[in-house]
Amino acid sequence: MAEAKNLNCSGSTNVTDIAHPLPPRATWHALEAHATRLGASPVPSLFASEAQRYAELSLSHDGILVDFSKQHIDPAALGALLELARQCDLSTAIGALFAAQPLNFTERRAALHMALRGSCAVPQRDQAAMRDTSARVRAFVDGMRNGNIIGANGQPIQRVVNLGIGGSDLGPRFVVEALTRHADPRAPQIRFVANVDPLELDLVLAEADPHTTLFIISSKSFTTAETLANARAALRWLRNGLGDDADIGRHLAAVSNATSAATAFGVPGERVFQLPEWVGGRYSVWSAIGLPAMLALGSAGFEHFLAGGRSMDEHFRDTPLQHNLPVLMGLIGLWNASFMDIDSLALLPYAHALRSLPAWLQQLEMESNGKRCTRDASAVEIQTSPIIWGGSGTVGQHAFHQLFYQGTRRVALDFVVIAGGTDERERMLVDNALAQSAALMSGRDLQAAQASLRARNLPETEVERLAPHLVCPGNQPSTTILLPTLTPYTLGQLMALYEHKVFVQGWIWGINSFDQYGVELGKDMARQLASGNAENHDPSTAGLMAAVAAMRARADEQS
Ligand code: F6P
């Protein structure tokens, strides 16, 4: 891995394995000018002037429909964004991504997670290892479902706890949660623990029996402090419950590339499942990191998930830019973040099953594109990744949607909707999603506010007093993604759609979507703080360390 210190924006690192044309300044300026002009025409007015707007801006692929027509975009802006993509040679970049070019230019390696979905070739040198891992994973999954994976005293394993953080948690957690209804009845109970706060593991272990519990230590590097601390705590819990002489290895598996560190920890060698180096943590759910999802869905169910991802890969790779869902989603997101001054994107899945979509996308998007240093080591001059947040509908409607209606900020919104539910309440979800996107676009002006108050027969003085408080400016830009149903296949499509959207944006901004040097700074600081030396810290941090030390001393005295 390259040293972070070589990569500051004024440094000289300049890896140019693939041509990455950045657009001339004039292109950015033209887009800025266009955004300013378009700002004077709110989204509803665009429907009035473009008769075919919905037909032209809602696109389908393989059962998914994505409607961009409520975005604050017009044909000229879209044309300019597509021209921007051409100037950046986006089509060539997409080809290079699938051809295993080292687009992760700081770490000088490819980002080839699509190969796990069978959408492009696995490099020859990795084929044998991948075949071996996938055969061992399949045997493990089948063994678990057939009751052949047994604990130290011979009882079948019935509960699996995944210990991991970041990409080693968010992806598999999201998939397992999202596809609860597709879980095989023979699958073990699956739980996830990410936080190093003991409460999270304690809560999971409170309902677990050590004789029938297995831990997956999921860490590509096997160096992540939180995961290893939780793994050590799990080991203590197993020893306490099973006795020091028990064969604890029967209760452990690992997903990691650090095979010797995992085996030194006590994981049997045949239960250490590797993933290729070219799979980044936040793109790793398709690899052995997806083991919890494989256990829940079975190998065949997981294959459907991969097939959904593959369908989106093929669409992304083979479809002209102007009809390409991830490309359009990327360009429109970039338009909002870089030109319309919209600094956040709220993910609004109208499905309890998709409640962890915002958390999964936070890592995918913010760890990928929360960057400022371009390939040629200059600083980007426009805003990059928006802040990703959100929560599931309709719950959010009774909480943070108020800010969308009457707050002072514009927020871009992604509504993710499962259209084909047959239960009355599932239909309510869909109706609510469509109602929210419509109301947030149209808003309510003063006249409409007055009319609604008069309809309640209020005296005219009350109408005048209250009406301004009912005004909602509307004009919040949104995309609506309609999935026919939620299955392993459609979930795979959805997740690959977002992955490729992130790639499109990173490429156009000229940053590396596949490294994460920033987070290393925080890790270094945590190590320094753990050493307890306050001397080298700023006065605030040193003061807080002293206050913590005093509180700890009191807590120790009282315990
Ligand atoms: O700290 C960030 C990060 O490196 C993520 O990119 C990664 O998904 C996570 O930590 C976990 O890493 P590992 O799988 O090596 O424990």
Coordinates of C-alpha atoms and ligand atoms in Angstrom, one line a residue:
M1 CA 0.0 0.0 0.0
A2 CA 1.3 3.4 -0.9
E3 CA 2.3 5.7 1.9
A4 CA -0.3 8.4 2.7
K5 CA 2.4 11.0 3.2
N6 CA 3.2 10.8 -0.5
L7 CA -0.3 11.7 -1.5
N8 CA -1.0 15.2 -0.4
C9 CA -2.4 17.5 -3.0
S10 CA 0.7 19.5 -3.4
G11 CA 2.9 16.4 -3.6
S12 CA 4.4 15.0 -6.7
T13 CA 2.7 11.6 -7.0
N14 CA 1.4 11.3 -10.4
V15 CA 0.3 7.9 -11.5
T16 CA -1.0 8.0 -15.1
D17 CA -1.7 4.4 -16.0
I18 CA -4.8 5.4 -17.9
A19 CA -5.5 8.7 -19.5
H20 CA -8.0 10.6 -17.4
P21 CA -8.9 13.8 -19.3
L22 CA -10.3 16.4 -17.0
P23 CA -12.7 18.8 -18.7
P24 CA -11.6 22.3 -19.6
R25 CA -12.5 24.9 -17.0
A26 CA -14.9 26.4 -19.5
T27 CA -17.1 23.3 -19.2
W28 CA -17.4 23.7 -15.4
H29 CA -18.2 27.3 -15.9
A30 CA -20.8 26.7 -18.5
L31 CA -22.5 24.2 -16.1
E32 CA -22.4 26.7 -13.3
A33 CA -24.0 29.3 -15.5
H34 CA -26.6 26.9 -16.6
A35 CA -27.4 25.9 -13.0
T36 CA -27.8 29.6 -12.1
R37 CA -30.2 30.1 -15.0
L38 CA -32.2 26.9 -14.2
G39 CA -32.5 28.0 -10.6
A40 CA -35.1 30.5 -11.7
S41 CA -37.4 27.8 -13.0
P42 CA -38.6 25.5 -10.3
V43 CA -39.1 21.8 -11.1
P44 CA -42.9 22.0 -11.5
S45 CA -42.5 24.6 -14.2
L46 CA -40.3 22.3 -16.2
F47 CA -43.2 19.8 -16.5
A48 CA -45.3 22.7 -18.0
S49 CA -42.7 23.4 -20.7
E50 CA -41.6 19.8 -21.4
A51 CA -44.7 17.8 -22.5
Q52 CA -42.7 14.5 -22.6
R53 CA -40.7 15.0 -19.5
Y54 CA -41.8 11.9 -17.6
A55 CA -41.5 9.7 -20.6
E56 CA -38.0 11.1 -21.4
L57 CA -36.6 11.0 -17.9
S58 CA -37.9 7.7 -16.6
L59 CA -35.9 4.7 -17.7
S60 CA -36.2 1.0 -17.1
H61 CA -33.8 -1.8 -17.1
D62 CA -34.6 -5.5 -16.4
G63 CA -37.7 -4.7 -14.3
I64 CA -36.4 -1.7 -12.4
L65 CA -37.7 1.8 -13.2
V66 CA -35.8 4.9 -12.3
D67 CA -37.7 8.2 -12.6
F68 CA -35.4 11.3 -12.8
S69 CA -38.2 13.6 -13.9
K70 CA -38.6 15.3 -10.5
Q71 CA -34.9 16.3 -10.6
H72 CA -34.0 19.9 -11.2
I73 CA -32.7 19.3 -14.6
D74 CA -33.7 20.3 -18.1
P75 CA -32.7 18.9 -21.5
A76 CA -29.9 21.5 -22.0
A77 CA -28.4 20.7 -18.6
L78 CA -28.6 17.0 -19.2
G79 CA -27.0 17.5 -22.6
A80 CA -24.2 19.5 -21.0
L81 CA -23.6 16.8 -18.3
L82 CA -23.5 14.1 -21.0
E83 CA -21.0 16.2 -22.9
L84 CA -19.0 16.5 -19.6
A85 CA -19.0 12.7 -19.4
R86 CA -17.7 12.5 -23.0
Q87 CA -15.0 15.1 -22.3
C88 CA -13.9 13.0 -19.4
D89 CA -13.9 9.9 -21.5
L90 CA -16.3 8.1 -19.2
S91 CA -17.0 5.3 -21.7
T92 CA -13.4 4.4 -21.9
A93 CA -13.2 4.5 -18.1
I94 CA -16.1 2.1 -17.8
G95 CA -14.3 -0.2 -20.2
A96 CA -11.1 0.1 -18.2
L97 CA -12.9 -0.7 -15.0
F98 CA -14.2 -4.0 -16.4
A99 CA -10.8 -4.7 -18.1
A100 CA -9.0 -4.6 -14.7
Q101 CA -7.0 -1.5 -15.4
P102 CA -5.5 -0.1 -12.1
L103 CA -8.1 2.6 -11.6
N104 CA -7.3 2.5 -7.9
F105 CA -4.3 4.6 -8.9
T106 CA -2.9 5.4 -5.5
E107 CA -2.7 1.7 -4.5
R108 CA -1.9 0.8 -8.1
R109 CA -4.5 -1.9 -8.4
A110 CA -7.8 -2.7 -10.2
A111 CA -11.2 -2.5 -8.5
L112 CA -12.7 -5.7 -9.9
H113 CA -15.7 -6.5 -7.6
M114 CA -17.8 -7.1 -10.8
A115 CA -15.6 -10.2 -11.4
L116 CA -17.2 -11.7 -8.3
R117 CA -20.6 -11.4 -10.0
G118 CA -19.2 -13.0 -13.2
S119 CA -19.3 -9.8 -15.2
C120 CA -15.7 -9.7 -16.2
A121 CA -12.7 -12.0 -16.1
V122 CA -10.9 -12.9 -12.9
P123 CA -7.2 -12.4 -13.4
Q124 CA -5.4 -15.7 -14.1
R125 CA -3.2 -15.4 -11.1
D126 CA -6.3 -15.4 -8.7
Q127 CA -8.3 -18.1 -10.4
A128 CA -7.1 -21.1 -8.4
A129 CA -7.3 -19.4 -5.1
M130 CA -10.8 -18.1 -5.8
R131 CA -11.9 -21.6 -6.9
D132 CA -10.5 -23.0 -3.7
T133 CA -12.2 -20.4 -1.5
S134 CA -15.5 -20.7 -3.2
A135 CA -15.5 -24.5 -2.8
R136 CA -14.7 -24.2 0.9
V137 CA -17.3 -21.5 1.4
R138 CA -20.0 -23.6 -0.4
A139 CA -19.1 -26.7 1.7
F140 CA -19.3 -24.6 4.9
V141 CA -22.6 -23.1 3.9
D142 CA -24.1 -26.5 3.0
G143 CA -22.6 -28.1 6.2
M144 CA -24.2 -25.4 8.3
R145 CA -27.6 -25.9 6.7
N146 CA -27.4 -29.7 7.0
G147 CA -26.4 -29.5 10.7
N148 CA -23.0 -30.9 10.0
I149 CA -21.1 -28.0 11.4
I150 CA -21.0 -28.9 15.1
G151 CA -19.6 -27.2 18.2
A152 CA -17.1 -28.5 20.7
N153 CA -19.6 -30.8 22.5
G154 CA -21.2 -32.1 19.3
Q155 CA -24.3 -29.9 19.1
P156 CA -25.0 -28.4 15.7
I157 CA -24.3 -24.6 15.3
Q158 CA -27.5 -22.7 15.3
R159 CA -26.4 -19.1 15.7
V160 CA -23.7 -17.2 13.8
V161 CA -22.3 -13.9 15.0
N162 CA -20.5 -11.7 12.4
L163 CA -17.8 -9.6 14.0
G164 CA -16.7 -6.9 11.5
I165 CA -16.9 -3.2 10.9
G166 CA -17.2 -1.0 7.8
G167 CA -17.5 -3.0 4.7
S168 CA -17.0 -6.2 6.7
D169 CA -20.3 -5.4 8.4
L170 CA -22.5 -3.0 6.5
G171 CA -22.9 -4.9 3.2
P172 CA -23.7 -8.4 4.7
R173 CA -25.9 -6.8 7.5
F174 CA -27.9 -4.9 4.9
V175 CA -28.4 -8.0 2.7
V176 CA -29.3 -10.3 5.5
E177 CA -31.8 -7.8 6.9
A178 CA -33.2 -6.9 3.5
L179 CA -33.8 -10.5 2.5
T180 CA -35.2 -11.8 5.8
R181 CA -38.2 -13.1 4.0
H182 CA -36.0 -15.1 1.7
A183 CA -34.0 -16.8 4.4
D184 CA -33.9 -20.6 4.3
P185 CA -35.7 -22.0 7.3
R186 CA -32.7 -24.3 7.9
A187 CA -30.3 -21.3 8.1
P188 CA -28.8 -20.5 11.5
Q189 CA -29.8 -17.3 13.3
I190 CA -27.5 -14.5 12.1
R191 CA -26.4 -11.6 14.2
F192 CA -24.0 -8.7 13.6
V193 CA -21.7 -6.9 15.9
A194 CA -19.7 -3.9 14.7
N195 CA -19.2 -1.5 17.5
V196 CA -16.4 -2.0 20.0
D197 CA -18.9 -0.8 22.7
P198 CA -19.3 -4.0 24.8
L199 CA -23.0 -3.4 24.9
E200 CA -23.5 -4.5 21.3
L201 CA -21.8 -7.8 21.8
D202 CA -23.3 -8.3 25.2
L203 CA -26.8 -7.9 23.9
V204 CA -26.2 -10.5 21.2
L205 CA -24.5 -12.9 23.6
A206 CA -27.3 -12.6 26.1
E207 CA -29.6 -14.6 23.9
A208 CA -26.9 -17.0 22.7
D209 CA -25.6 -20.4 23.9
P210 CA -21.9 -20.9 23.5
H211 CA -22.4 -24.6 22.6
T212 CA -24.3 -23.7 19.5
T213 CA -22.8 -20.3 18.5
L214 CA -20.1 -19.7 15.9
F215 CA -18.3 -16.4 15.3
I216 CA -17.2 -15.2 11.9
I217 CA -14.3 -12.8 12.3
S218 CA -14.7 -10.7 9.3
S219 CA -11.8 -8.5 8.5
K220 CA -10.0 -8.3 5.2
S221 CA -6.8 -7.0 6.9
F222 CA -7.2 -8.7 10.3
T223 CA -5.8 -5.6 11.8
T224 CA -8.9 -3.6 12.6
A225 CA -8.7 -2.7 16.3
E226 CA -12.5 -2.9 17.0
T227 CA -13.0 -6.2 15.3
L228 CA -10.0 -7.8 17.0
A229 CA -11.1 -6.5 20.4
N230 CA -14.6 -8.0 19.9
A231 CA -13.1 -11.2 18.7
R232 CA -11.0 -11.5 21.8
A233 CA -14.1 -10.8 23.9
A234 CA -15.9 -13.6 22.0
L235 CA -13.1 -16.0 22.6
R236 CA -13.3 -15.2 26.4
W237 CA -17.0 -15.9 26.3
L238 CA -16.5 -19.2 24.5
R239 CA -13.8 -20.3 27.0
N240 CA -16.0 -19.3 29.9
G241 CA -18.9 -21.3 28.5
L242 CA -17.2 -24.3 27.1
G243 CA -14.1 -24.7 29.3
D244 CA -10.5 -24.1 28.6
D245 CA -10.0 -27.5 27.1
A246 CA -12.8 -27.3 24.6
D247 CA -12.0 -27.2 20.9
I248 CA -12.8 -23.5 20.5
G249 CA -11.8 -23.6 16.8
R250 CA -15.1 -25.4 16.1
H251 CA -16.8 -22.1 17.0
L252 CA -14.7 -19.9 14.8
A253 CA -14.4 -18.9 11.1
A254 CA -12.8 -15.9 9.5
V255 CA -13.0 -14.0 6.3
S256 CA -9.6 -12.4 5.8
N257 CA -6.6 -12.2 3.6
A258 CA -4.3 -12.4 6.6
T259 CA -4.5 -16.2 6.9
S260 CA -1.6 -16.7 9.3
A261 CA -2.9 -14.0 11.6
A262 CA -6.4 -15.6 11.6
T263 CA -5.0 -19.1 12.3
A264 CA -2.7 -17.7 15.0
F265 CA -5.9 -16.4 16.6
G266 CA -7.2 -19.9 16.6
V267 CA -9.4 -20.1 13.5
P268 CA -8.9 -23.5 11.7
G269 CA -7.0 -22.9 8.4
E270 CA -9.8 -24.5 6.3
R271 CA -12.2 -22.0 7.8
V272 CA -10.3 -18.9 6.8
F273 CA -11.9 -17.6 3.6
Q274 CA -9.9 -15.2 1.5
L275 CA -11.0 -12.4 -0.8
P276 CA -8.9 -11.1 -3.7
E277 CA -6.9 -7.9 -3.1
W278 CA -8.8 -6.1 -5.8
V279 CA -12.0 -6.2 -3.8
G280 CA -12.3 -3.1 -1.6
G281 CA -14.0 -3.4 1.8
R282 CA -17.1 -1.4 0.8
Y283 CA -17.5 -3.4 -2.4
S284 CA -16.9 -6.8 -0.7
V285 CA -20.4 -8.1 0.1
W286 CA -20.2 -10.1 -3.2
S287 CA -17.1 -12.0 -1.9
A288 CA -16.6 -14.3 1.1
I289 CA -17.4 -11.2 3.2
G290 CA -21.0 -12.0 2.2
L291 CA -20.7 -15.3 4.1
P292 CA -23.5 -14.4 6.5
A293 CA -25.8 -13.6 3.5
M294 CA -24.8 -16.9 1.9
L295 CA -25.7 -18.7 5.2
A296 CA -29.1 -17.0 5.3
L297 CA -30.0 -17.4 1.6
G298 CA -28.1 -20.6 0.7
S299 CA -25.7 -20.8 -2.2
A300 CA -28.6 -20.7 -4.7
G301 CA -30.1 -17.6 -3.2
F302 CA -26.8 -15.9 -3.1
E303 CA -26.3 -16.8 -6.8
H304 CA -29.5 -14.9 -7.6
F305 CA -28.1 -11.9 -5.7
L306 CA -24.9 -12.1 -7.8
A307 CA -27.0 -12.4 -11.0
G308 CA -28.9 -9.2 -10.1
G309 CA -25.6 -7.4 -9.7
R310 CA -24.5 -8.9 -13.0
S311 CA -27.6 -7.6 -14.8
M312 CA -26.7 -4.1 -13.7
D313 CA -23.1 -4.5 -14.6
E314 CA -24.0 -5.5 -18.1
H315 CA -26.4 -2.6 -18.5
F316 CA -23.7 -0.2 -17.2
R317 CA -21.0 -1.7 -19.4
D318 CA -23.0 -1.9 -22.6
T319 CA -25.6 0.9 -22.7
P320 CA -25.0 4.2 -24.3
L321 CA -24.4 7.0 -21.8
Q322 CA -27.7 8.7 -22.4
H323 CA -29.7 5.6 -21.6
N324 CA -27.5 4.2 -18.9
L325 CA -29.1 4.2 -15.4
P326 CA -25.9 4.4 -13.2
V327 CA -24.4 7.1 -15.6
L328 CA -27.6 9.3 -15.4
M329 CA -27.9 8.8 -11.7
G330 CA -24.2 9.7 -11.3
L331 CA -24.4 12.8 -13.5
I332 CA -27.6 14.1 -11.9
G333 CA -26.2 13.5 -8.4
L334 CA -23.0 15.3 -9.5
W335 CA -25.2 18.2 -10.8
N336 CA -26.9 18.5 -7.5
A337 CA -23.7 18.3 -5.4
S338 CA -21.4 20.3 -7.6
F339 CA -23.6 22.8 -9.4
M340 CA -26.9 23.2 -7.5
D341 CA -25.3 23.7 -4.1
I342 CA -27.2 20.8 -2.6
D343 CA -25.0 19.3 0.0
S344 CA -26.9 16.3 1.1
L345 CA -28.7 13.3 -0.4
A346 CA -31.3 11.6 1.8
L347 CA -32.0 8.0 1.1
L348 CA -35.7 7.2 1.7
P349 CA -36.4 3.5 1.4
Y350 CA -40.1 2.8 1.7
A351 CA -39.5 -0.7 3.1
H352 CA -38.5 -1.8 6.6
A353 CA -36.4 -4.4 4.9
L354 CA -34.3 -1.7 3.4
R355 CA -33.8 0.3 6.6
S356 CA -30.0 -0.1 6.5
L357 CA -29.7 1.2 2.9
P358 CA -28.7 4.7 4.1
A359 CA -26.0 3.2 6.4
W360 CA -24.6 1.0 3.6
L361 CA -24.6 3.8 1.1
Q362 CA -23.0 6.2 3.6
Q363 CA -19.8 4.1 3.5
L364 CA -20.0 3.3 -0.2
E365 CA -20.5 6.9 -1.3
M366 CA -18.7 8.9 1.4
E367 CA -15.7 6.6 1.8
S368 CA -15.4 6.4 -1.9
N369 CA -16.0 10.0 -3.0
G370 CA -15.4 12.0 0.2
K371 CA -12.1 13.1 -1.4
R372 CA -10.4 16.3 -2.7
C373 CA -7.2 15.2 -4.4
T374 CA -7.3 14.4 -8.1
R375 CA -5.3 11.9 -10.0
D376 CA -2.7 14.6 -11.0
A377 CA -2.4 15.6 -7.3
S378 CA -4.2 18.9 -7.7
A379 CA -7.2 19.9 -5.5
V380 CA -10.7 19.6 -6.9
E381 CA -12.3 23.0 -7.4
I382 CA -15.9 21.9 -6.9
Q383 CA -17.8 20.0 -4.2
T384 CA -17.5 16.2 -4.3
S385 CA -19.5 13.6 -2.4
P386 CA -22.7 14.9 -0.8
I387 CA -23.5 14.0 2.8
I388 CA -25.5 10.8 2.7
W389 CA -28.2 10.2 5.3
G390 CA -31.8 9.1 5.5
G391 CA -34.2 6.7 7.0
S392 CA -37.1 4.5 6.1
G393 CA -40.5 5.7 5.1
T394 CA -43.1 6.3 6.4
V395 CA -41.2 6.7 9.7
G396 CA -39.2 9.6 8.5
Q397 CA -42.3 11.5 7.5
H398 CA -43.1 11.9 11.1
A399 CA -39.7 13.1 12.0
F400 CA -37.3 14.8 9.6
H401 CA -39.5 15.3 6.5
Q402 CA -40.6 18.6 8.1
L403 CA -37.2 20.1 7.1
F404 CA -37.7 19.0 3.5
Y405 CA -41.0 20.9 3.5
Q406 CA -40.2 24.1 5.2
G407 CA -36.5 24.1 6.2
T408 CA -34.1 26.5 4.6
R409 CA -32.0 23.9 2.8
R410 CA -32.5 22.0 -0.4
V411 CA -32.0 18.3 0.0
A412 CA -31.7 15.8 -2.8
L413 CA -33.9 12.7 -2.2
D414 CA -33.8 9.1 -3.4
F415 CA -37.1 7.3 -2.9
V416 CA -36.7 3.6 -3.1
V417 CA -40.0 1.8 -3.5
I418 CA -41.1 -1.8 -3.7
A419 CA -44.1 -1.5 -6.0
G420 CA -45.5 -5.0 -6.1
G421 CA -46.5 -5.6 -2.5
T422 CA -50.0 -7.0 -2.1
D423 CA -50.7 -6.3 1.6
E424 CA -52.8 -3.2 2.3
R425 CA -49.9 -1.7 4.4
E426 CA -47.4 -2.4 1.6
R427 CA -49.7 -0.4 -0.7
M428 CA -49.8 2.4 1.8
L429 CA -46.1 2.6 1.7
V430 CA -46.1 3.0 -2.1
D431 CA -48.9 5.6 -1.9
N432 CA -47.0 7.5 0.7
A433 CA -43.7 7.5 -1.2
L434 CA -45.4 8.8 -4.3
A435 CA -47.3 11.4 -2.3
Q436 CA -44.2 12.6 -0.6
S437 CA -42.2 13.0 -3.8
A438 CA -45.1 14.9 -5.4
A439 CA -45.8 17.2 -2.4
L440 CA -42.1 17.9 -2.0
M441 CA -41.8 18.9 -5.6
S442 CA -45.1 21.0 -5.9
G443 CA -45.1 22.5 -2.4
R444 CA -48.0 24.8 -1.4
D445 CA -48.0 28.5 -2.1
L446 CA -49.6 31.3 -0.1
Q447 CA -52.9 31.2 -2.1
A448 CA -53.2 27.5 -1.7
A449 CA -52.5 27.9 2.0
Q450 CA -55.1 30.6 2.3
A451 CA -57.6 28.4 0.4
S452 CA -57.0 25.4 2.6
L453 CA -57.7 27.6 5.7
R454 CA -60.8 29.1 4.2
A455 CA -62.0 25.6 3.5
R456 CA -61.9 25.0 7.2
N457 CA -64.3 28.1 7.7
L458 CA -61.7 30.0 9.7
P459 CA -62.3 33.7 10.1
E460 CA -60.3 35.8 7.6
T461 CA -58.1 37.2 10.4
E462 CA -57.0 33.7 11.2
V463 CA -56.5 32.9 7.5
E464 CA -54.1 35.9 7.2
R465 CA -52.3 35.0 10.5
L466 CA -51.8 31.3 9.8
A467 CA -51.3 31.2 6.0
P468 CA -47.6 32.1 5.8
H469 CA -46.9 29.3 8.3
L470 CA -48.5 26.8 5.9
V471 CA -46.4 27.8 2.9
C472 CA -44.1 25.0 1.6
P473 CA -41.7 26.1 -1.2
G474 CA -41.5 22.6 -2.8
N475 CA -38.9 22.3 -5.5
Q476 CA -37.0 19.5 -3.6
P477 CA -35.4 17.4 -6.3
S478 CA -35.9 13.6 -6.1
T479 CA -35.3 10.4 -7.9
T480 CA -37.7 7.5 -7.5
I481 CA -36.5 4.0 -7.9
L482 CA -39.2 1.4 -8.3
L483 CA -38.4 -2.3 -7.7
P484 CA -41.2 -4.7 -8.7
T485 CA -40.5 -6.9 -5.6
L486 CA -37.6 -7.3 -3.2
T487 CA -35.7 -10.4 -4.0
P488 CA -32.0 -11.4 -4.0
Y489 CA -32.0 -10.5 -7.7
T490 CA -33.5 -7.0 -7.4
L491 CA -31.4 -6.2 -4.3
G492 CA -28.3 -7.2 -6.3
Q493 CA -29.5 -4.8 -9.1
L494 CA -30.1 -2.0 -6.6
M495 CA -26.7 -2.3 -4.9
A496 CA -24.8 -2.5 -8.2
L497 CA -26.7 0.5 -9.5
Y498 CA -25.4 2.6 -6.5
E499 CA -21.9 1.2 -6.8
H500 CA -21.6 2.2 -10.5
K501 CA -23.2 5.6 -9.8
V502 CA -20.4 6.2 -7.3
F503 CA -17.8 5.2 -9.9
V504 CA -19.2 7.6 -12.5
Q505 CA -19.0 10.5 -10.1
G506 CA -15.6 9.7 -8.8
W507 CA -14.3 9.5 -12.3
I508 CA -15.7 12.8 -13.4
W509 CA -14.4 14.5 -10.3
G510 CA -11.0 13.0 -11.1
I511 CA -10.6 11.5 -7.6
N512 CA -9.8 7.9 -6.5
S513 CA -13.0 6.2 -5.4
F514 CA -11.2 3.1 -4.2
D515 CA -8.8 4.3 -1.5
Q516 CA -9.5 5.7 2.0
Y517 CA -6.4 7.4 3.3
G518 CA -8.4 9.9 5.3
V519 CA -9.7 7.3 7.8
E520 CA -6.1 6.3 8.6
L521 CA -5.5 9.7 10.3
G522 CA -8.3 9.0 12.8
K523 CA -6.9 5.5 13.5
D524 CA -3.4 6.9 14.1
M525 CA -4.8 9.5 16.5
A526 CA -6.8 6.8 18.4
R527 CA -3.5 4.8 18.8
Q528 CA -1.8 7.9 20.2
L529 CA -4.6 8.6 22.6
A530 CA -4.7 5.0 23.8
S531 CA -1.0 5.4 24.8
G532 CA -2.3 8.1 27.3
N533 CA 0.4 10.7 26.5
A534 CA -1.3 14.1 26.5
E535 CA 1.8 16.2 25.7
N536 CA 1.5 16.2 21.9
H537 CA -2.1 17.1 21.7
D538 CA -3.9 20.3 21.2
P539 CA -5.1 22.0 24.5
S540 CA -8.7 20.9 24.0
T541 CA -7.8 17.3 23.5
A542 CA -5.2 17.4 26.3
G543 CA -7.9 18.9 28.6
L544 CA -10.4 16.3 27.7
M545 CA -7.9 13.5 28.3
A546 CA -7.2 14.9 31.8
A547 CA -10.9 15.1 32.5
V548 CA -11.4 11.5 31.3
A549 CA -8.5 10.3 33.5
A550 CA -10.1 11.9 36.5
M551 CA -13.6 10.4 35.8
R552 CA -12.0 7.0 35.2
A553 CA -10.1 7.2 38.5
R554 CA -13.4 8.0 40.3
A555 CA -15.1 5.1 38.5
D556 CA -12.3 2.8 39.5
E557 CA -12.5 3.9 43.1
Q558 CA -16.3 3.2 43.2
S559 CA -16.1 -0.1 41.5
Ligands
F6P1 O1 -11.4 2.1 8.3 C1 -12.0 1.9 7.1 C2 -11.9 0.5 6.6 O2 -10.7 0.3 6.1 C3 -13.0 0.2 5.5 O3 -12.6 0.6 4.3 C4 -13.2 -1.3 5.7 O4 -14.4 -1.7 5.1 C5 -13.2 -1.4 7.2 O5 -12.2 -0.4 7.6 C6 -12.9 -2.7 7.8 O6 -11.7 -3.2 7.3 P1 -11.3 -4.7 7.6 O7 -12.2 -5.6 6.8 O8 -9.8 -4.9 7.1 O9 -11.4 -5.0 9.0

